[in-house]
CSV table of C-alpha atoms in Angstrom, one decimal:
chain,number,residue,atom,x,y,z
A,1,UNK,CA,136.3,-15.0,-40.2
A,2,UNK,CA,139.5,-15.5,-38.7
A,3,UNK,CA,141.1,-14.5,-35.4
A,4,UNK,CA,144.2,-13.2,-34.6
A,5,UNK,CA,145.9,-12.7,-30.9
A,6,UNK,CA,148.4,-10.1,-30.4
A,7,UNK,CA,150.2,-8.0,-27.1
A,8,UNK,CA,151.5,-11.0,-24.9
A,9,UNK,CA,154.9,-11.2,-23.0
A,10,UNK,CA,156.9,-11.1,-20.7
A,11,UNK,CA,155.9,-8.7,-18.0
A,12,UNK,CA,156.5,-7.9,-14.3
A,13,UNK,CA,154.6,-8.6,-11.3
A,14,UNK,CA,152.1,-5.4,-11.2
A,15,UNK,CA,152.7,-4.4,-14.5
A,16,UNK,CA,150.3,-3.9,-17.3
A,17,UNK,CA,149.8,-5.0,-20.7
A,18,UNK,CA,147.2,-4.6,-23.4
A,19,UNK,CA,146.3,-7.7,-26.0
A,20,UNK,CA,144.4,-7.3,-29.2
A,21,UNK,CA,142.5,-9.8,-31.3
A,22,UNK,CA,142.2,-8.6,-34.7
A,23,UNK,CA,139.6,-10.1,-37.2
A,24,UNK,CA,140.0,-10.9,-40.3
A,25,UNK,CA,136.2,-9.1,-41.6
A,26,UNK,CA,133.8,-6.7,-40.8
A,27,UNK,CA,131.4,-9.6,-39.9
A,28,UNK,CA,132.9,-9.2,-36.7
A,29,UNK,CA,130.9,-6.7,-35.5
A,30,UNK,CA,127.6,-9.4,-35.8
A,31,UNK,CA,130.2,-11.5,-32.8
A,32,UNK,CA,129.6,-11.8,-29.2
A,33,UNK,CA,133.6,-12.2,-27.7
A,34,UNK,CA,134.9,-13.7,-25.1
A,35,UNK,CA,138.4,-13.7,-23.6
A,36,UNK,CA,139.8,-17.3,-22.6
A,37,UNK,CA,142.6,-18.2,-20.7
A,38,UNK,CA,145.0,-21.7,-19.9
A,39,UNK,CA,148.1,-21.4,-17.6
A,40,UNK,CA,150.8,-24.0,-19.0
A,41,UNK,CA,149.4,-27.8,-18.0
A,42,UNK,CA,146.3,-26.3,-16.7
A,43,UNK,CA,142.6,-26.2,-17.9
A,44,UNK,CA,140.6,-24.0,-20.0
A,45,UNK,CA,139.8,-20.7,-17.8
A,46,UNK,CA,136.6,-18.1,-18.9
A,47,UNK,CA,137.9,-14.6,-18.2
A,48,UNK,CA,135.6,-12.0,-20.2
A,49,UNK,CA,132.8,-11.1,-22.0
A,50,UNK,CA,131.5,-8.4,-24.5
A,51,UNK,CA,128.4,-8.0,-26.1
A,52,UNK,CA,128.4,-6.4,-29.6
A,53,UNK,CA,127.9,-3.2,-28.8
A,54,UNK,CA,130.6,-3.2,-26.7
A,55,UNK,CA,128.5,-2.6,-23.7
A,56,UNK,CA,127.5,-4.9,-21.2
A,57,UNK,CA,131.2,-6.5,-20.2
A,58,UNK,CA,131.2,-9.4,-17.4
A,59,UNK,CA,134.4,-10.7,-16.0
A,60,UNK,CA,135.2,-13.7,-13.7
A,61,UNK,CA,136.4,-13.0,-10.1
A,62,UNK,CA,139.8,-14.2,-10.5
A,63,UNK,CA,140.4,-10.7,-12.7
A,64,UNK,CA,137.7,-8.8,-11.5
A,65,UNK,CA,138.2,-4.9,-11.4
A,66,UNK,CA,142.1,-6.1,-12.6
A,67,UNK,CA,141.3,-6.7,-16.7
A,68,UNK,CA,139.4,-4.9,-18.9
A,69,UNK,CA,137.7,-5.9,-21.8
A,70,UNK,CA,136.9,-3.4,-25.2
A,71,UNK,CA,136.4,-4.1,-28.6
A,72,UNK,CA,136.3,-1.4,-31.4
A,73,UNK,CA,134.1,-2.8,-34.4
A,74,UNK,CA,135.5,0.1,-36.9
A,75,UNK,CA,139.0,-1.7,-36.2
A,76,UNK,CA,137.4,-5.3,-36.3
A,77,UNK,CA,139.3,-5.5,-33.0
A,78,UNK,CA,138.9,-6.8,-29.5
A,79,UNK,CA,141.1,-6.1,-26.7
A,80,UNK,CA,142.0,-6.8,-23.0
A,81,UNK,CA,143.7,-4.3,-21.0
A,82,UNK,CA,145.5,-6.3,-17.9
A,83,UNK,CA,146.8,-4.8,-14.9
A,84,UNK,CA,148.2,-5.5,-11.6
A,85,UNK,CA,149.4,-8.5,-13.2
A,86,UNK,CA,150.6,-12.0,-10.8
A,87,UNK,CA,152.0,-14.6,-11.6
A,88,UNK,CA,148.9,-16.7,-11.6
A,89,UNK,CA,148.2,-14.7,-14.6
A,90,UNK,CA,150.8,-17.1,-16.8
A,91,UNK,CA,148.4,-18.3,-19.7
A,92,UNK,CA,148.1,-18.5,-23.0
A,93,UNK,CA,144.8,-16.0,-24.0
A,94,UNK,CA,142.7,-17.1,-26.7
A,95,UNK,CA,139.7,-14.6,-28.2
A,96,UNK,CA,137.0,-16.9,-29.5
A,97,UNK,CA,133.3,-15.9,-30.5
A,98,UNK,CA,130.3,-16.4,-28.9
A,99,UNK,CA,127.9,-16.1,-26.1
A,100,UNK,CA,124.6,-17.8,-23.7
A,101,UNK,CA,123.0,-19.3,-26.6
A,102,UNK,CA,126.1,-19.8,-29.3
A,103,UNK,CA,128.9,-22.2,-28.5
A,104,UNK,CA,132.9,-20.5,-28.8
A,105,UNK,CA,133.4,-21.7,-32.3
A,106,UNK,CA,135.9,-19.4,-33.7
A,107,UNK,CA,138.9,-19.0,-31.6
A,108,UNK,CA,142.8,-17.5,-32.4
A,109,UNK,CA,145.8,-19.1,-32.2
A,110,UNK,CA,146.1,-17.6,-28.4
A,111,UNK,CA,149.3,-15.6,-27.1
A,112,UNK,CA,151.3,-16.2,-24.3
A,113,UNK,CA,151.8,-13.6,-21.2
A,114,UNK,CA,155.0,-14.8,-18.9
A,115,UNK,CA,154.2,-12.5,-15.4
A,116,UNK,CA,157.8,-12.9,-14.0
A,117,UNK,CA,160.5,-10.8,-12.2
B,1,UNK,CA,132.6,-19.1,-8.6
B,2,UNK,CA,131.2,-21.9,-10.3
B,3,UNK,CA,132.4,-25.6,-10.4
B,4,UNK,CA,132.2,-28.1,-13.5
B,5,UNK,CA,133.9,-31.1,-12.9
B,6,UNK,CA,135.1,-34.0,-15.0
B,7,UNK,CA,137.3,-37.1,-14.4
B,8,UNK,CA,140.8,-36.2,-15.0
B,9,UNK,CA,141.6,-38.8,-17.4
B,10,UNK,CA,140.1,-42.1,-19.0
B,11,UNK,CA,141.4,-44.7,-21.7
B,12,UNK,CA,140.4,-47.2,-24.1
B,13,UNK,CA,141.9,-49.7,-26.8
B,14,UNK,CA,141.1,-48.5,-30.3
B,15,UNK,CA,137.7,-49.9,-31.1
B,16,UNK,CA,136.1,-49.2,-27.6
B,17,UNK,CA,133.5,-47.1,-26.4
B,18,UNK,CA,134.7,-44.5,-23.8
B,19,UNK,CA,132.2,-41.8,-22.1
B,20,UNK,CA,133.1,-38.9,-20.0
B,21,UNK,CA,131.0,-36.8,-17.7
B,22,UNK,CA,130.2,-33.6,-17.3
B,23,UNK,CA,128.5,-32.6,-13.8
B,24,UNK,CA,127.9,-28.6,-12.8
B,25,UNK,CA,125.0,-26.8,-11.1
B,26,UNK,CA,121.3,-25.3,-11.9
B,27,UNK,CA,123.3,-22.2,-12.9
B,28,UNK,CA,125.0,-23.7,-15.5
B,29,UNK,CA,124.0,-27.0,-17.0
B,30,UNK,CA,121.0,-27.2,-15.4
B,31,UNK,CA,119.5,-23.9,-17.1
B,32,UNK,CA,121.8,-23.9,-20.5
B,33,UNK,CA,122.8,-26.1,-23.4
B,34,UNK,CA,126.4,-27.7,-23.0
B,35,UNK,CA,129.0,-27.6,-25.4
B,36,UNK,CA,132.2,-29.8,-26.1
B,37,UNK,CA,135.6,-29.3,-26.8
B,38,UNK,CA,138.6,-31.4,-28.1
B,39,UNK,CA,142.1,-30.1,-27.8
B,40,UNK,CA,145.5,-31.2,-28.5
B,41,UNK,CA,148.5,-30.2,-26.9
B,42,UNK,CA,149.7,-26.6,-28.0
B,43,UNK,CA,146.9,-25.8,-30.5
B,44,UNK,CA,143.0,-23.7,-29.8
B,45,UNK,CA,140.4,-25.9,-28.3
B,46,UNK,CA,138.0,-27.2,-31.3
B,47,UNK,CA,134.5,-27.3,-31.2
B,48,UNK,CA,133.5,-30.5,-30.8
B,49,UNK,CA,129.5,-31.3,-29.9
B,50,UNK,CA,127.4,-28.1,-29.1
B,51,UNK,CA,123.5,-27.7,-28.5
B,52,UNK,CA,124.2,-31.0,-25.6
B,53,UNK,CA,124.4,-33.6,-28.9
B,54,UNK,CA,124.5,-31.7,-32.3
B,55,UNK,CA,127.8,-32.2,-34.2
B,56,UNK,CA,129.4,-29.4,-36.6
B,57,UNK,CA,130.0,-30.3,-39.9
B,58,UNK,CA,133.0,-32.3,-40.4
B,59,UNK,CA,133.6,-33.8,-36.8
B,60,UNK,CA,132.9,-37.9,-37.1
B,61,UNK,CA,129.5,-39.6,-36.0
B,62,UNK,CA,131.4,-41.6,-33.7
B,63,UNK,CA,131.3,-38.3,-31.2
B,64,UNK,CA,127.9,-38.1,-29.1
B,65,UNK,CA,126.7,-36.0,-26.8
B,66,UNK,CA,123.9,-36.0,-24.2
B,67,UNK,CA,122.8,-33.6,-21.0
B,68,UNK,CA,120.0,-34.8,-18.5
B,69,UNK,CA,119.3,-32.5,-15.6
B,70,UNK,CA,122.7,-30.6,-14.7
B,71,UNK,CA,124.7,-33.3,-15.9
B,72,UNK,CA,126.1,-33.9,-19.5
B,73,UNK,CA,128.4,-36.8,-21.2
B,74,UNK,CA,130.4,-37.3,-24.5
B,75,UNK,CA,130.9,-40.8,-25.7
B,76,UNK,CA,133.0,-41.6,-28.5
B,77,UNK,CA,133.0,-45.1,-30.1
B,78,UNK,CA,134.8,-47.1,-32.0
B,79,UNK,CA,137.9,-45.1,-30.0
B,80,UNK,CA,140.6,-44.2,-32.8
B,81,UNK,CA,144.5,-42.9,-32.1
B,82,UNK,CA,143.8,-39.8,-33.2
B,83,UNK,CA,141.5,-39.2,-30.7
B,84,UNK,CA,143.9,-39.3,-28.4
B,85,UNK,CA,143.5,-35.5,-26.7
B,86,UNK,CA,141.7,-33.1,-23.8
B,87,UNK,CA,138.2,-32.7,-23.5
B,88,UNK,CA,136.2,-30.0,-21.8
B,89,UNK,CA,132.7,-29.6,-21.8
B,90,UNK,CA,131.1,-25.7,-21.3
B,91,UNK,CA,128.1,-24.1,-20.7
B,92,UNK,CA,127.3,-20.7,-19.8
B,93,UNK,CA,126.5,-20.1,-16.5
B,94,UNK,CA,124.2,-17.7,-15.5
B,95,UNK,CA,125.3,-16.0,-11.8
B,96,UNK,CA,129.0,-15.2,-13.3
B,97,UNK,CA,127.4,-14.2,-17.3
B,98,UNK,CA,129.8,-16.0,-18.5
B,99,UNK,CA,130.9,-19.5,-20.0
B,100,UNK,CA,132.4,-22.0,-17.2
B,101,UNK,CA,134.4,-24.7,-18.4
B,102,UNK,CA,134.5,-28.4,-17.0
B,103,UNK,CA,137.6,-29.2,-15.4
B,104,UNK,CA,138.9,-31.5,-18.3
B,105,UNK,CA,139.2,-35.2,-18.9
B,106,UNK,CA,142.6,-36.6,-20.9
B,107,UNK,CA,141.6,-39.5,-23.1
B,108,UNK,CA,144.6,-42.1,-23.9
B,109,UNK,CA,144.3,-44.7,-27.0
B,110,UNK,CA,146.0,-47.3,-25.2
């Protein structure tokens, strides 16, 4: 299965935007996700977690009550709905499987969101 | 939120042995396995050791991996160019449900 990262940008302070992470089968749906996140020259940041029912989401504080994480397995999709963007939001997002027990094996390519006036 | 830390950077000649550590908490390390990840610039992390010292198919035996208490380390011997890249060790952690990642350590093939 592959992984695909869609949605980032260029985007205003406070503004919104929504990124997808398409997969390439319906094995998918057997996938914990995570979202991950690195700001340019910076280290590998955890953001968000789905289970595979889509229930059960956990975030870290930094975009606590700020992101919000869906996935729809009919689509083979995973999303993360961002708002109130900063600046300190400036990363490169990368979906990647997994969860307590299973490493993050599979990952995308990432996609870059620019929070900038 | 929850703090992994690793030394920012270490080097070796090819041929050496170079280790890196990995030191979190009893939320983290201490209570889950640790995995490890090798990335070069502008490219996904890999997976590089997960389970604390089990290698996934394809990644050389010169990559080792161990965890004792809530601390972890990676070794690689026998140091080649291409290794040359960032490192991060990860566990989950169980107060945020959710992985935390170790601050990073940038290996140089001098």
């Amino acid at each position: 299965m592959q992984l695909v990262e869609s949605g980032g940008g260029l985007v205003q302070p406070g503004g919104s935007l929504r990124l997808s992470c398409a997969a390439s089968s319906s094995a998918f749906s057997n996938y914990e996700m995570n979202w991950v996140r690195q700001a340019p020259g910076k280290g590998l940041e955890w953001i968000s977690y789905i289970n595979r029912s889509g229930r059960s989401p956990s975030y870290a504080d930094s975009v606590m009550g700020r992101f919000t994480i869906s996935r729809d397995n009919a689509k083979n999709a995973l999303y993360l709905q961002m708002g109130s963007l900063r600046a300190e939001d400036t990363a490169v997002y990368y979906c990647t499987t997994g969860n307590r027990r299973q490493p993050l094996v599979l990952w995308g390519q990432g996609t870059l969101v620019t929070v900038s006036s | 939120q929850s703090v992994v830390t690793q030394p920012p950077s270490t080097s070796g000649t090819p041929g050496q042995r170079v280790s890196i550590s990995c030191s979190g908490s009893s939320s983290n390390i201490g209570s889950n396995i640790v995995n490890w990840y090798q990335q070069f610039p502008g490219t996904a992390p890999k997976l590089l050791i997960y389970s604390n010292n089990q290698r996934p198919s394809g990644v050389p035996d010169r990559f080792s991996g161990s965890k004792s208490g809530t601390s972890a380390s990676l070794a690689i011997s026998g140091l080649q160019s291409e290794d040359e890249a960032d490192y991060y060790c990860a566990a989950w952690d169980d107060n945020l449900n959710g992985y935390v990642f170790g601050t990073g350590t940038k290996v140089t093939v001098l």
